[in-house]
Coordinates of C-alpha atoms in Angstrom, one line a residue:
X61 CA 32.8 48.7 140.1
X62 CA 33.6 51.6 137.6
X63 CA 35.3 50.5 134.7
X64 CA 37.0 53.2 132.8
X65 CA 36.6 53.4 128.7
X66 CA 39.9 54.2 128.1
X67 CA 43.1 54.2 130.1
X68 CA 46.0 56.7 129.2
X69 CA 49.4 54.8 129.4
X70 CA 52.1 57.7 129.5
X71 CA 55.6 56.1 128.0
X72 CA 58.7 58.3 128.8
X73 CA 61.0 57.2 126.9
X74 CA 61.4 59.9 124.6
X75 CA 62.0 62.2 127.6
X76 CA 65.0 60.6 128.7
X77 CA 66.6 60.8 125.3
X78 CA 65.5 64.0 125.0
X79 CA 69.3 65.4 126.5
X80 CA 71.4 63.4 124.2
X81 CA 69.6 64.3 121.3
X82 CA 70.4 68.4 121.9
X83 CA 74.3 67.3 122.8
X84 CA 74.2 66.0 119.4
X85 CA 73.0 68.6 117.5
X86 CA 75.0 71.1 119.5
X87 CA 78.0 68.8 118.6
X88 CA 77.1 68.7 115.0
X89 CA 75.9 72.6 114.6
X90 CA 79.5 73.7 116.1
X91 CA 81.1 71.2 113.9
X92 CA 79.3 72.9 111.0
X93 CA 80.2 76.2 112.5
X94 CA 83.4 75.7 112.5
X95 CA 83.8 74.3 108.8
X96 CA 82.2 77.8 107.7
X97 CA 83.7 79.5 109.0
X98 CA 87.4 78.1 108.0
X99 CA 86.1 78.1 104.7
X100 CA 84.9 82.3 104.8
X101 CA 88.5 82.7 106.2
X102 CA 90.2 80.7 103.2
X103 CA 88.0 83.0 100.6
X104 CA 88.5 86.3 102.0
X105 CA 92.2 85.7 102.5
X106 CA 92.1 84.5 98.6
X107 CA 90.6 87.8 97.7
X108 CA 93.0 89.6 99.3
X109 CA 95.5 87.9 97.4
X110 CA 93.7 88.6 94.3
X111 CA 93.1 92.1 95.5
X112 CA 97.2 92.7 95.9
X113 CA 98.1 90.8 92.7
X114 CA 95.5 92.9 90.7
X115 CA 97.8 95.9 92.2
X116 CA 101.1 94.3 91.9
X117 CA 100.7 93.4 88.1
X118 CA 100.2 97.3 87.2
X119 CA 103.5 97.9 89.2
X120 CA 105.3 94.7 87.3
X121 CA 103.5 95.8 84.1
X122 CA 104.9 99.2 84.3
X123 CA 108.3 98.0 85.5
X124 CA 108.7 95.6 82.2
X125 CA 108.0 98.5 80.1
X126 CA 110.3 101.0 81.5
X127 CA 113.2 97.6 81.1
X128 CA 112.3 98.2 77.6
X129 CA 113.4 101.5 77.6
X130 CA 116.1 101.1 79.1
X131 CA 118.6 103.8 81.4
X132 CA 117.1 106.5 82.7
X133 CA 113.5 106.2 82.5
X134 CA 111.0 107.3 85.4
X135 CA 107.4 107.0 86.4
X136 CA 105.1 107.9 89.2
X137 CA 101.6 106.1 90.3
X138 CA 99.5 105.3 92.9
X139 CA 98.8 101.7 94.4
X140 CA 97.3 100.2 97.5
X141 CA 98.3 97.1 99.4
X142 CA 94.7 95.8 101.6
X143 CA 95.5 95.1 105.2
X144 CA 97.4 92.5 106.3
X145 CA 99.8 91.6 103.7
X146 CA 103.2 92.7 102.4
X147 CA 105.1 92.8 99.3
X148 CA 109.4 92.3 98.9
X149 CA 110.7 93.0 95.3
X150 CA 113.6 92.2 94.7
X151 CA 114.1 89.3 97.2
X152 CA 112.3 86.7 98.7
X153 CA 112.0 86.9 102.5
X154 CA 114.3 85.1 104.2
X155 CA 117.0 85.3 101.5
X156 CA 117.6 88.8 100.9
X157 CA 121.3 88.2 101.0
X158 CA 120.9 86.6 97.6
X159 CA 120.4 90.2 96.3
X160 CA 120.7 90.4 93.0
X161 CA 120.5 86.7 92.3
X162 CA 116.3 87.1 93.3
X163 CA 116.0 90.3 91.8
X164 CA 114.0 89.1 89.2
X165 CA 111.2 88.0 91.8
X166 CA 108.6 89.6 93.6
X167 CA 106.6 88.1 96.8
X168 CA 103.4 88.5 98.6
X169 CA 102.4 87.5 102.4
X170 CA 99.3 87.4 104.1
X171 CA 99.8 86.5 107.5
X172 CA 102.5 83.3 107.4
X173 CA 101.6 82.5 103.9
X174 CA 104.3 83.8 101.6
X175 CA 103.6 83.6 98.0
X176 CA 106.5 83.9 95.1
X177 CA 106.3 85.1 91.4
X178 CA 108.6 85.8 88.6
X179 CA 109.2 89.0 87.2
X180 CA 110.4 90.5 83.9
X181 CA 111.8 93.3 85.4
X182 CA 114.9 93.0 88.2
X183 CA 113.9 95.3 91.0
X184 CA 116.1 96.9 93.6
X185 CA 115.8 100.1 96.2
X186 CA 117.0 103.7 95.3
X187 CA 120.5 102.9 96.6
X188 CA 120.8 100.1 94.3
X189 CA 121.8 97.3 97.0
X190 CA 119.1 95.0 98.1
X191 CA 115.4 94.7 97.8
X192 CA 111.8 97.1 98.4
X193 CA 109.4 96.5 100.1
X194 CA 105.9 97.9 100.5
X195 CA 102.9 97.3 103.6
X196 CA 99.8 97.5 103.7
X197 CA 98.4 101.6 102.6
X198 CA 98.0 103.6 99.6
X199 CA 101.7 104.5 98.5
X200 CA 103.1 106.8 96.2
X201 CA 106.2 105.0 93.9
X202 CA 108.6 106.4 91.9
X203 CA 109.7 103.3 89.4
X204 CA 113.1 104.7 87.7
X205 CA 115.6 102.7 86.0
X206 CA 119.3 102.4 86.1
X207 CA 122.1 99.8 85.0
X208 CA 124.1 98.3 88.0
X209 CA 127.8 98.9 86.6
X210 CA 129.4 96.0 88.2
X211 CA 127.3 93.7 86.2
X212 CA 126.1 96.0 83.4
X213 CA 122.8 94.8 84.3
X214 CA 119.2 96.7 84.2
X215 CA 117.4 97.4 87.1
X216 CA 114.2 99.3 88.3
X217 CA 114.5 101.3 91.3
X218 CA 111.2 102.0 93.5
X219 CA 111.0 104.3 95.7
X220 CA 108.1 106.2 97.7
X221 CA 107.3 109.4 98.0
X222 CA 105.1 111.7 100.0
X223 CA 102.9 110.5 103.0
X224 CA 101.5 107.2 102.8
X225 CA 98.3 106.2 104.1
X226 CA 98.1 103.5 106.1
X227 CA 95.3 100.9 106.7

């Protein structure tokens, strides 16, 4: 009779839970994925916002000057909305029937998310009846101001001129 000096014993239990073990990391490794990316998507669409503010405050910061000087004022520059968003002066989207009452505000969107600010300045389009608004591109503007006679009140006109170009 042989006796053997050692027996292997083989235990496969580890084998078994082998499969749930990789569901569960796939679970939590999408899970993770997901958050991430959510998150990037926040940050970029913040620095967009940042991006057309930093733009938008040269325009407002031009706009209050020239409402210093008063009628008949004029300047030209350059500014670039990023892709994707839009800006209303003048009116807040939705209510641009309350021309003039919103004049005095300005708002930015990026995709459904509208965002309002104050402004110094009342803004209105060349024809002096309702709001402006500017896409996404590098645009010429014309800011020029003129008093409303009705109401005696002080506006600043934008207008674009040229070709824009678009993003």
């Amino acid at each position: 009779m042989q006796v053997s000096a050692c027996q292997i014993v083989t235990d496969e239990s580890a084998v078994c839970g082998l499969p749930f073990r990789l569901t569960v990391t796939g679970i939590v490794f999408a899970v993770l994925l997901l958050l991430s990316s959510v998150h990037v998507s926040g940050f970029l669409e913040q620095a967009r916002e940042q991006e057309t503010l930093d733009e938008v405050s040269k325009l407002t910061a031009v706009a209050e000057q020239l409402s210093m000087r008063g009628e008949g004022s004029e300047i030209t520059f350059e500014l670039r909305i990023p892709r994707g968003v839009s800006v209303d002066f003048g009116a807040l989207p939705g209510r641009e029937g309350n021309w003039p009452e919103d004049a005095d505000n300005y708002c930015i969107t990026i995709g459904r998310k509208s965002t309002f600010y104050p402004a110094v300045a009342s803004f209105s389009n060349t024809e002096l009846n309702g709001s402006f608004s500017l896409g996404p591109g590098r645009h010429t503007v014309v800011l020029s101001t003129k008093i409303e006679p009705e109401s005696g009140r002080l506006f600043v006109l934008i207008s674009e001129t040229g070709a824009d170009e678009k993003i």
